[in-house]
Amino acid sequence: MYDYKDASAPRILAIVNQKGGVGKTTTAINLAAALVEQGARVLLVDLDPQGNASTGLGVAPAQRQLSTYDLLVDEVSISAVVQETSIPGLLLCPASSDLSSADIELVSREKRSFLLHDALRQPDMAPFDVDYVLIDCPPSLNLLTVNGLVASHAVLVPLQTEFFALEGLSQLMLTIREVRQAANPTLRIEGVVLTMHDLRNRLAQQVESDAREALGDLVFKTTIPRNVRVSEAPSYAQPVLTYDTASKGAVAYRALAREILARNPLSDRNKPEEEDHGKEI
Ligand code: ADP
Ligand code: MG
């Protein structure tokens, strides 16, 4: 099995929030593109049956002969499933709609929570030589998301700055705690990123200050503004970084990537972390 104590092994981040429409997929695509721009090689694993990350990167359903479904359910080798994208250095493990039945098909498997964990640690991951794996999780805390959490070093939580934003976080933290106890004791919280932020909106400002007060350093300094270019980019099958490279959205995702790379430099990305970021909320 691929040795994840080896400094050359990638850092694996699950992008999780059980709410839909909060910016998980947008963050997966654009953070991946920003990390690549800053010198990393990145594999994006699309774990959502809707396949929005795959579509947004220009891989249409017809081009997805093998998908995350085959990786998990049929244990097809990862080298057969991963595809290149139009962005050099950004690789994709695409999703397909059959992933929506994976939950039920996998229930009786003994290792059902470890399937993605094991797939990402196959020896045939090594030749891809990626620095980061980003996992775009579905909008629920189902078995697919649990696979994402068990497979990962840390969790990145996009939080839309709107009225009930913080409410769902306690359920997510409970799930993270359960996964730590049952399967992945070293799982960290990488951070919470505020998305679709509108600085002119008083409510959004209030949600930001509440989040920073409750979560402290867990909240990234960078916030992602609401920006129409960000929402247009997927229909041009591109990250906003290439679709409109000077847009506010592109600038923000670059800043987010810099924050993440500053904490986990490419040179020593798998040194054990000293602090436990697992704050209870
Ligand atoms: P999730 O994956 O959590 O369901 P998405 O990333 O698909 O959420 O985002 C939901 C919708 O919001 C999409 O239509 C997306 O284009 C839009 N969106 C996400 N982030 C932004 C942003 N910063 N500015 C404008 N629209 C955004
Ligand atoms: Mg999504």
mmCIF file of C-alpha atoms in Angstrom, residues 10-241:
data_model
loop_
_atom_site.group_PDB
_atom_site.id
_atom_site.type_symbol
_atom_site.label_atom_id
_atom_site.label_comp_id
_atom_site.label_asym_id
_atom_site.label_seq_id
_atom_site.Cartn_x
_atom_site.Cartn_y
_atom_site.Cartn_z
ATOM 1 C CA PRO A 10 -0.453 13.792 -1.114
ATOM 2 C CA ARG A 11 -2.407 15.710 1.483
ATOM 3 C CA ILE A 12 -6.056 14.676 1.271
ATOM 4 C CA LEU A 13 -8.803 17.210 2.011
ATOM 5 C CA ALA A 14 -12.532 16.458 2.067
ATOM 6 C CA ILE A 15 -14.765 19.384 1.140
ATOM 7 C CA VAL A 16 -17.840 18.798 3.256
ATOM 8 C CA ASN A 17 -21.091 20.453 4.264
ATOM 9 C CA GLN A 18 -24.339 18.496 4.351
ATOM 10 C CA LYS A 19 -26.186 21.532 3.020
ATOM 11 C CA GLY A 20 -26.468 21.818 -0.740
ATOM 12 C CA GLY A 21 -25.662 24.994 -2.613
ATOM 13 C CA VAL A 22 -23.100 26.354 -0.146
ATOM 14 C CA GLY A 23 -20.148 26.333 -2.543
ATOM 15 C CA LYS A 24 -18.535 22.911 -2.056
ATOM 16 C CA THR A 25 -18.168 22.112 -5.742
ATOM 17 C CA THR A 26 -17.208 25.665 -6.639
ATOM 18 C CA THR A 27 -14.528 25.553 -3.954
ATOM 19 C CA ALA A 28 -13.313 22.122 -5.070
ATOM 20 C CA ILE A 29 -12.863 23.242 -8.682
ATOM 21 C CA ASN A 30 -11.369 26.654 -8.006
ATOM 22 C CA LEU A 31 -9.182 25.743 -5.056
ATOM 23 C CA ALA A 32 -7.836 22.862 -7.147
ATOM 24 C CA ALA A 33 -7.095 25.231 -10.034
ATOM 25 C CA ALA A 34 -5.491 27.775 -7.689
ATOM 26 C CA LEU A 35 -3.268 25.141 -6.063
ATOM 27 C CA VAL A 36 -2.184 24.008 -9.526
ATOM 28 C CA GLU A 37 -1.432 27.608 -10.510
ATOM 29 C CA GLN A 38 0.794 27.819 -7.429
ATOM 30 C CA GLY A 39 2.818 24.764 -8.388
ATOM 31 C CA ALA A 40 0.921 21.808 -6.949
ATOM 32 C CA ARG A 41 -0.335 18.747 -8.774
ATOM 33 C CA VAL A 42 -3.919 18.058 -7.707
ATOM 34 C CA LEU A 43 -6.397 15.203 -8.022
ATOM 35 C CA LEU A 44 -10.043 16.182 -7.633
ATOM 36 C CA VAL A 45 -12.259 13.246 -6.642
ATOM 37 C CA ASP A 46 -15.899 13.851 -7.530
ATOM 38 C CA LEU A 47 -17.898 12.000 -4.885
ATOM 39 C CA ASP A 48 -21.262 13.614 -5.668
ATOM 40 C CA PRO A 49 -23.655 11.628 -7.926
ATOM 41 C CA GLN A 50 -24.653 14.948 -9.501
ATOM 42 C CA GLY A 51 -21.177 15.126 -11.019
ATOM 43 C CA ASN A 52 -21.074 18.920 -11.025
ATOM 44 C CA ALA A 53 -17.330 19.071 -10.440
ATOM 45 C CA SER A 54 -16.770 16.755 -13.412
ATOM 46 C CA THR A 55 -19.032 18.830 -15.666
ATOM 47 C CA GLY A 56 -17.505 22.074 -14.416
ATOM 48 C CA LEU A 57 -14.071 20.824 -15.429
ATOM 49 C CA GLY A 58 -15.297 19.979 -18.908
ATOM 50 C CA VAL A 59 -15.661 16.209 -18.563
ATOM 51 C CA ALA A 60 -19.145 15.504 -19.932
ATOM 52 C CA PRO A 61 -21.129 12.409 -18.837
ATOM 53 C CA ALA A 62 -20.309 10.614 -22.096
ATOM 54 C CA GLN A 63 -16.604 10.937 -21.318
ATOM 55 C CA ARG A 64 -16.968 9.178 -17.975
ATOM 56 C CA GLN A 65 -16.577 5.513 -18.913
ATOM 57 C CA LEU A 66 -15.208 4.746 -15.482
ATOM 58 C CA SER A 67 -16.093 6.800 -12.445
ATOM 59 C CA THR A 68 -15.867 7.007 -8.680
ATOM 60 C CA TYR A 69 -18.673 4.427 -8.666
ATOM 61 C CA ASP A 70 -16.379 1.836 -10.275
ATOM 62 C CA LEU A 71 -13.584 2.824 -7.919
ATOM 63 C CA LEU A 72 -15.730 2.224 -4.836
ATOM 64 C CA VAL A 73 -18.221 -0.474 -5.799
ATOM 65 C CA ASP A 74 -16.144 -2.599 -8.156
ATOM 66 C CA GLU A 75 -12.772 -1.653 -6.708
ATOM 67 C CA VAL A 76 -11.444 -0.782 -10.146
ATOM 68 C CA SER A 77 -7.865 0.476 -9.997
ATOM 69 C CA ILE A 78 -7.521 4.230 -9.554
ATOM 70 C CA SER A 79 -5.184 4.472 -12.519
ATOM 71 C CA ALA A 80 -8.045 3.302 -14.759
ATOM 72 C CA VAL A 81 -10.495 5.890 -13.435
ATOM 73 C CA VAL A 82 -8.452 9.079 -13.208
ATOM 74 C CA GLN A 83 -8.509 11.389 -16.243
ATOM 75 C CA GLU A 84 -6.542 14.434 -17.227
ATOM 76 C CA THR A 85 -8.441 17.708 -17.553
ATOM 77 C CA SER A 86 -7.789 20.645 -19.852
ATOM 78 C CA ILE A 87 -5.665 22.139 -17.072
ATOM 79 C CA PRO A 88 -2.206 20.543 -16.922
ATOM 80 C CA GLY A 89 -1.513 19.236 -13.421
ATOM 81 C CA LEU A 90 -5.208 18.963 -12.516
ATOM 82 C CA LEU A 91 -6.492 15.385 -12.591
ATOM 83 C CA LEU A 92 -10.072 14.228 -12.129
ATOM 84 C CA CYS A 93 -11.736 11.116 -10.812
ATOM 85 C CA PRO A 94 -15.188 11.769 -12.326
ATOM 86 C CA ALA A 95 -18.572 10.934 -10.815
ATOM 87 C CA SER A 96 -21.533 9.426 -12.577
ATOM 88 C CA SER A 97 -25.194 9.189 -11.637
ATOM 89 C CA ASP A 98 -24.911 5.504 -10.682
ATOM 90 C CA LEU A 99 -23.037 6.742 -7.617
ATOM 91 C CA SER A 100 -26.461 7.589 -6.163
ATOM 92 C CA SER A 101 -27.142 3.888 -5.593
ATOM 93 C CA ALA A 102 -23.674 3.189 -4.143
ATOM 94 C CA ASP A 103 -24.907 3.990 -0.653
ATOM 95 C CA ILE A 104 -27.364 1.090 -0.730
ATOM 96 C CA GLU A 105 -25.140 -1.281 -2.663
ATOM 97 C CA LEU A 106 -22.313 -0.875 -0.170
ATOM 98 C CA VAL A 107 -24.254 -1.156 3.096
ATOM 99 C CA SER A 108 -23.509 -4.825 3.623
ATOM 100 C CA ARG A 109 -19.793 -4.589 2.820
ATOM 101 C CA GLU A 110 -17.583 -4.995 5.816
ATOM 102 C CA LYS A 111 -15.125 -2.329 4.669
ATOM 103 C CA ARG A 112 -17.822 0.014 3.332
ATOM 104 C CA SER A 113 -16.413 3.132 5.048
ATOM 105 C CA PHE A 114 -12.828 2.483 3.935
ATOM 106 C CA LEU A 115 -13.319 2.047 0.199
ATOM 107 C CA LEU A 116 -12.088 5.502 -0.833
ATOM 108 C CA HIS A 117 -9.384 5.415 1.842
ATOM 109 C CA ASP A 118 -8.025 2.194 0.377
ATOM 110 C CA ALA A 119 -8.458 3.302 -3.238
ATOM 111 C CA LEU A 120 -6.354 6.420 -2.626
ATOM 112 C CA ARG A 121 -3.661 4.315 -1.036
ATOM 113 C CA GLN A 122 -3.240 1.833 -3.860
ATOM 114 C CA PRO A 123 0.325 1.671 -5.151
ATOM 115 C CA ASP A 124 -0.902 2.884 -8.539
ATOM 116 C CA MET A 125 -1.656 6.300 -7.010
ATOM 117 C CA ALA A 126 2.081 6.951 -6.795
ATOM 118 C CA PRO A 127 2.778 7.614 -10.502
ATOM 119 C CA PHE A 128 0.239 10.466 -10.524
ATOM 120 C CA ASP A 129 2.605 12.220 -8.125
ATOM 121 C CA VAL A 130 -0.062 14.573 -6.777
ATOM 122 C CA ASP A 131 0.495 16.950 -3.887
ATOM 123 C CA TYR A 132 -3.165 17.374 -2.973
ATOM 124 C CA VAL A 133 -6.313 15.313 -3.300
ATOM 125 C CA LEU A 134 -9.542 17.316 -2.961
ATOM 126 C CA ILE A 135 -12.740 15.333 -2.437
ATOM 127 C CA ASP A 136 -15.972 17.048 -3.475
ATOM 128 C CA CYS A 137 -18.591 15.457 -1.199
ATOM 129 C CA PRO A 138 -22.352 15.196 -1.771
ATOM 130 C CA PRO A 139 -24.790 17.385 0.203
ATOM 131 C CA SER A 140 -25.502 14.852 2.943
ATOM 132 C CA LEU A 141 -23.726 12.938 5.665
ATOM 133 C CA ASN A 142 -24.275 9.580 3.979
ATOM 134 C CA LEU A 143 -21.897 6.682 3.401
ATOM 135 C CA LEU A 144 -20.225 8.486 0.486
ATOM 136 C CA THR A 145 -19.385 11.464 2.696
ATOM 137 C CA VAL A 146 -18.194 9.094 5.429
ATOM 138 C CA ASN A 147 -15.878 7.536 2.824
ATOM 139 C CA GLY A 148 -14.587 11.041 2.099
ATOM 140 C CA LEU A 149 -13.970 11.720 5.784
ATOM 141 C CA VAL A 150 -12.306 8.383 6.462
ATOM 142 C CA ALA A 151 -9.999 8.843 3.469
ATOM 143 C CA SER A 152 -8.867 12.360 4.423
ATOM 144 C CA HIS A 153 -6.261 14.076 6.529
ATOM 145 C CA ALA A 154 -8.494 17.088 7.091
ATOM 146 C CA VAL A 155 -11.884 18.638 6.353
ATOM 147 C CA LEU A 156 -12.529 21.909 4.579
ATOM 148 C CA VAL A 157 -15.992 23.327 5.251
ATOM 149 C CA PRO A 158 -17.517 25.919 2.925
ATOM 150 C CA LEU A 159 -20.022 28.007 4.857
ATOM 151 C CA GLN A 160 -22.404 30.324 3.069
ATOM 152 C CA THR A 161 -22.816 33.565 4.969
ATOM 153 C CA GLU A 162 -26.557 33.484 5.464
ATOM 154 C CA PHE A 163 -28.889 33.215 8.444
ATOM 155 C CA PHE A 164 -28.860 29.548 9.592
ATOM 156 C CA ALA A 165 -25.279 29.001 8.425
ATOM 157 C CA LEU A 166 -23.799 28.008 11.759
ATOM 158 C CA GLU A 167 -26.674 25.746 12.764
ATOM 159 C CA GLY A 168 -25.725 22.840 10.538
ATOM 160 C CA LEU A 169 -22.132 22.892 11.712
ATOM 161 C CA SER A 170 -22.774 21.118 14.999
ATOM 162 C CA GLN A 171 -24.218 18.102 13.179
ATOM 163 C CA LEU A 172 -21.174 18.050 10.911
ATOM 164 C CA MET A 173 -18.813 18.277 13.888
ATOM 165 C CA LEU A 174 -20.638 15.362 15.521
ATOM 166 C CA THR A 175 -20.120 13.265 12.408
ATOM 167 C CA ILE A 176 -16.447 14.238 12.310
ATOM 168 C CA ARG A 177 -16.098 13.182 15.944
ATOM 169 C CA GLU A 178 -17.772 9.844 15.216
ATOM 170 C CA VAL A 179 -15.480 9.236 12.262
ATOM 171 C CA ARG A 180 -12.472 10.042 14.452
ATOM 172 C CA GLN A 181 -13.593 7.539 17.066
ATOM 173 C CA ALA A 182 -14.500 4.784 14.666
ATOM 174 C CA ALA A 183 -12.059 5.016 11.804
ATOM 175 C CA ASN A 184 -9.778 8.014 11.418
ATOM 176 C CA PRO A 185 -8.423 9.291 14.761
ATOM 177 C CA THR A 186 -6.129 11.899 13.212
ATOM 178 C CA LEU A 187 -8.801 13.629 11.083
ATOM 179 C CA ARG A 188 -8.378 17.417 11.427
ATOM 180 C CA ILE A 189 -10.439 20.437 10.539
ATOM 181 C CA GLU A 190 -8.459 22.275 7.885
ATOM 182 C CA GLY A 191 -10.760 25.242 8.165
ATOM 183 C CA VAL A 192 -14.051 26.906 7.423
ATOM 184 C CA VAL A 193 -14.233 29.141 4.377
ATOM 185 C CA LEU A 194 -16.986 31.729 4.109
ATOM 186 C CA THR A 195 -18.526 31.627 0.644
ATOM 187 C CA MET A 196 -20.813 33.831 -1.444
ATOM 188 C CA HIS A 197 -19.942 36.597 0.956
ATOM 189 C CA ASP A 198 -21.438 40.013 0.359
ATOM 190 C CA LEU A 199 -19.550 42.612 2.354
ATOM 191 C CA ARG A 200 -22.236 45.240 1.815
ATOM 192 C CA ASN A 201 -24.841 43.057 3.431
ATOM 193 C CA ARG A 202 -25.225 43.616 7.179
ATOM 194 C CA LEU A 203 -26.491 40.094 7.797
ATOM 195 C CA ALA A 204 -23.463 38.605 6.036
ATOM 196 C CA GLN A 205 -21.179 40.762 8.179
ATOM 197 C CA GLN A 206 -22.968 39.511 11.280
ATOM 198 C CA VAL A 207 -22.634 35.876 10.214
ATOM 199 C CA GLU A 208 -18.913 36.449 9.575
ATOM 200 C CA SER A 209 -18.317 37.964 12.999
ATOM 201 C CA ASP A 210 -20.371 35.210 14.696
ATOM 202 C CA ALA A 211 -18.383 32.550 12.841
ATOM 203 C CA ARG A 212 -15.040 34.122 13.757
ATOM 204 C CA GLU A 213 -16.105 34.434 17.371
ATOM 205 C CA ALA A 214 -17.322 30.835 17.605
ATOM 206 C CA LEU A 215 -14.595 29.187 15.565
ATOM 207 C CA GLY A 216 -11.583 31.476 15.920
ATOM 208 C CA ASP A 217 -8.593 30.455 13.815
ATOM 209 C CA LEU A 218 -10.577 27.711 12.128
ATOM 210 C CA VAL A 219 -12.104 30.351 9.858
ATOM 211 C CA PHE A 220 -9.842 31.225 6.935
ATOM 212 C CA LYS A 221 -8.877 34.891 6.672
ATOM 213 C CA THR A 222 -9.838 34.722 3.019
ATOM 214 C CA THR A 223 -13.538 34.973 2.284
ATOM 215 C CA ILE A 224 -14.998 34.172 -1.131
ATOM 216 C CA PRO A 225 -17.174 37.014 -2.448
ATOM 217 C CA ARG A 226 -20.387 36.474 -4.325
ATOM 218 C CA ASN A 227 -19.239 37.037 -7.888
ATOM 219 C CA VAL A 228 -21.216 36.371 -11.040
ATOM 220 C CA ARG A 229 -18.067 35.294 -12.927
ATOM 221 C CA VAL A 230 -17.685 32.400 -10.440
ATOM 222 C CA SER A 231 -21.174 31.142 -11.255
ATOM 223 C CA GLU A 232 -20.719 31.586 -15.023
ATOM 224 C CA ALA A 233 -17.430 29.704 -15.274
ATOM 225 C CA PRO A 234 -18.821 26.105 -15.046
ATOM 226 C CA SER A 235 -20.991 26.622 -18.117
ATOM 227 C CA TYR A 236 -17.773 27.389 -19.998
ATOM 228 C CA ALA A 237 -16.280 24.186 -18.500
ATOM 229 C CA GLN A 238 -13.590 26.186 -16.738
ATOM 230 C CA PRO A 239 -12.527 27.267 -13.286
ATOM 231 C CA VAL A 240 -13.032 30.996 -12.747
ATOM 232 C CA LEU A 241 -9.239 31.279 -12.562
#
